[in-house]
Amino acid sequence: CSGMAAPTMEERKACWGARDEFWQCLDSHGDDAAKCEKLRRAFEARCPQQWVKHFDKRRDFLKYKKKLETEGFHPPEAAGKS
């Protein structure tokens, strides 16, 4: 196993499909990850670990962006609390 071999097209499709199902589940459950645990595991199983990390960051960023668009910018009150 050579660390990070490039996934084939099939593997990429499987990964993206799993990600989309997981994200749809999160969307429909208000980001309750516990309700989507099975899909999360499928997502992690089908995607390279680096991709999982990337997509998690991407989702956080997209949610943040959407929040800015809907609510406008509010500086975080509890700065430094992450």
Rosetta silent file (secondary structure, phi, psi, omega in degrees, C-alpha in Angstrom):
SEQUENCE: CSGMAAPTMEERKACWGARDEFWQCLDSHGDDAAKCEKLRRAFEARCPQQWVKHFDKRRDFLKYKKKLETEGFHPPEAAGKS
SCORE:     score description
SCORE:     0.000 S_00000001
   1 L     0.000  116.455 -172.363    0.000    0.000    0.000 S_00000001
   2 L   -96.076   60.374  174.663    1.766    3.157   -1.187 S_00000001
   3 L    56.145  -94.473 -172.110    0.352    5.724    1.229 S_00000001
   4 L  -120.562   68.626  174.424   -1.655    8.054   -0.987 S_00000001
   5 L   -67.249  145.853  179.752   -2.140    6.443   -4.377 S_00000001
   6 L   -66.595  128.562  179.824   -4.420    8.467   -6.590 S_00000001
   7 L   -68.086  148.924  175.898   -7.924    7.029   -6.383 S_00000001
   8 L   -71.716  168.904  178.066   -9.466    5.737   -9.588 S_00000001
   9 H   -57.278  -41.246  179.365  -12.479    7.456  -11.134 S_00000001
  10 H   -60.395  -45.438 -178.652  -14.696    4.752   -9.624 S_00000001
  11 H   -65.548  -38.835  178.102  -13.266    5.338   -6.180 S_00000001
  12 H   -63.221  -43.447  179.142  -13.665    9.082   -6.525 S_00000001
  13 H   -61.693  -41.251  179.122  -17.298    8.680   -7.522 S_00000001
  14 H   -62.700  -42.096 -179.406  -17.890    6.367   -4.566 S_00000001
  15 H   -63.734  -50.610 -177.893  -16.234    8.876   -2.260 S_00000001
  16 H   -63.639  -37.558  177.915  -18.209   11.854   -3.569 S_00000001
  17 H   -61.588  -45.133  179.998  -21.446    9.881   -3.459 S_00000001
  18 H   -64.068  -40.555  178.735  -20.822    8.919    0.159 S_00000001
  19 H   -62.393  -46.398 -177.737  -19.941   12.519    1.007 S_00000001
  20 H   -62.790  -40.946  178.620  -23.084   13.868   -0.639 S_00000001
  21 H   -63.793  -43.713  179.615  -25.304   11.374    1.190 S_00000001
  22 H   -62.181  -46.325 -179.017  -23.638   12.215    4.483 S_00000001
  23 H   -65.352  -38.135  178.174  -23.969   15.978    3.894 S_00000001
  24 H   -63.894  -40.417  177.556  -27.622   15.624    2.861 S_00000001
  25 H   -60.852  -46.515  178.457  -28.251   13.694    6.045 S_00000001
  26 H   -59.855  -43.694 -179.428  -26.576   16.448    8.092 S_00000001
  27 H   -60.204  -42.372 -174.941  -28.605   19.092    6.271 S_00000001
  28 H   -80.965  -10.756  177.549  -31.882   17.345    6.963 S_00000001
  29 L  -115.359   22.478  178.356  -31.046   16.736   10.641 S_00000001
  30 L    57.535   40.179  177.881  -29.677   20.174   11.467 S_00000001
  31 L    63.471   29.241  173.889  -26.101   18.871   11.544 S_00000001
  32 L   -82.779   94.883 -174.010  -26.881   16.194   14.130 S_00000001
  33 H   -61.444  -29.995 -178.571  -23.903   13.955   13.352 S_00000001
  34 H   -60.639  -35.709 -179.418  -25.184   11.196   15.642 S_00000001
  35 H   -72.611  -15.116 -174.755  -28.157   10.633   13.332 S_00000001
  36 H  -116.112   20.810 -172.176  -25.810   10.263   10.370 S_00000001
  37 H   -59.864  -41.003  179.608  -23.160    8.073   11.936 S_00000001
  38 H   -60.347  -43.929 -179.774  -23.633    5.186    9.479 S_00000001
  39 H   -68.265  -35.572  177.489  -23.238    7.527    6.518 S_00000001
  40 H   -61.433  -43.881 -179.951  -20.244    9.151    8.165 S_00000001
  41 H   -65.409  -38.763  177.567  -18.571    5.765    8.484 S_00000001
  42 H   -63.395  -42.864  178.160  -19.327    4.952    4.845 S_00000001
  43 H   -58.409  -47.241 -179.462  -17.904    8.340    3.851 S_00000001
  44 H   -67.770  -33.863 -179.306  -14.722    7.671    5.833 S_00000001
  45 H   -71.516  -32.992 -174.379  -14.443    4.149    4.460 S_00000001
  46 H   -92.241  -13.072 -176.487  -14.789    5.237    0.835 S_00000001
  47 L  -114.913  145.059  171.167  -12.613    8.332    0.894 S_00000001
  48 L   -58.104  145.236 -176.826   -8.899    8.760    1.524 S_00000001
  49 H   -53.312  -41.135 -179.405   -8.350   10.204    4.995 S_00000001
  50 H   -60.696  -36.606 -179.787   -6.875   13.417    3.587 S_00000001
  51 H   -67.494  -42.173  179.027  -10.045   13.951    1.564 S_00000001
  52 H   -56.378  -46.999  178.639  -12.241   13.402    4.605 S_00000001
  53 H   -60.548  -44.311 -179.353  -10.320   16.127    6.427 S_00000001
  54 H   -61.571  -46.052 -177.728  -10.535   18.397    3.413 S_00000001
  55 H   -67.583  -35.050  176.714  -14.278   17.882    2.990 S_00000001
  56 H   -61.673  -45.719  178.092  -14.916   18.454    6.698 S_00000001
  57 H   -62.126  -42.397 -178.055  -13.099   21.792    6.471 S_00000001
  58 H   -61.608  -43.021 -179.562  -14.924   22.593    3.262 S_00000001
  59 H   -63.994  -43.536  177.531  -18.293   21.913    4.852 S_00000001
  60 H   -58.536  -42.801 -179.295  -17.472   24.132    7.830 S_00000001
  61 H   -64.592  -44.898 -179.062  -16.410   26.860    5.438 S_00000001
  62 H   -64.078  -40.075  178.529  -19.565   26.549    3.326 S_00000001
  63 H   -63.898  -42.013 -179.909  -21.772   26.618    6.425 S_00000001
  64 H   -62.203  -44.962 -179.424  -19.915   29.678    7.700 S_00000001
  65 H   -61.738  -43.869 -179.970  -20.289   31.410    4.347 S_00000001
  66 H   -62.580  -41.847  179.227  -23.998   30.610    4.218 S_00000001
  67 H   -61.061  -42.737  178.145  -24.438   31.905    7.744 S_00000001
  68 H   -60.742  -42.197 -178.031  -22.738   35.164    6.773 S_00000001
  69 H   -67.086  -36.695 -176.706  -25.044   35.494    3.778 S_00000001
  70 H   -85.124  -36.630 -173.803  -28.190   34.858    5.795 S_00000001
  71 H  -107.766  -11.191 -172.188  -27.346   36.614    9.062 S_00000001
  72 L    79.354  169.957 -175.456  -24.664   39.088    8.106 S_00000001
  73 L   -83.706  126.721  171.417  -21.354   39.212    9.886 S_00000001
  74 L  -121.920  120.366  177.784  -21.324   39.102   13.678 S_00000001
  75 L   -58.836  138.859 -178.916  -17.916   39.075   15.313 S_00000001
  76 L   -63.243  133.793 -178.511  -17.669   35.999   17.536 S_00000001
  77 L   -73.873  -45.831  179.824  -18.330   36.915   21.134 S_00000001
  78 L   -90.980   72.438  179.889  -16.284   34.107   22.610 S_00000001
  79 L   -65.703  142.284 -179.771  -13.124   34.751   20.649 S_00000001
  80 L    86.304  -11.411  176.730  -10.466   32.122   21.127 S_00000001
  81 L   -91.770  104.819 -179.386  -12.994   29.468   22.084 S_00000001
  82 L  -128.635    0.000    0.000  -12.737   26.816   19.395 S_00000001
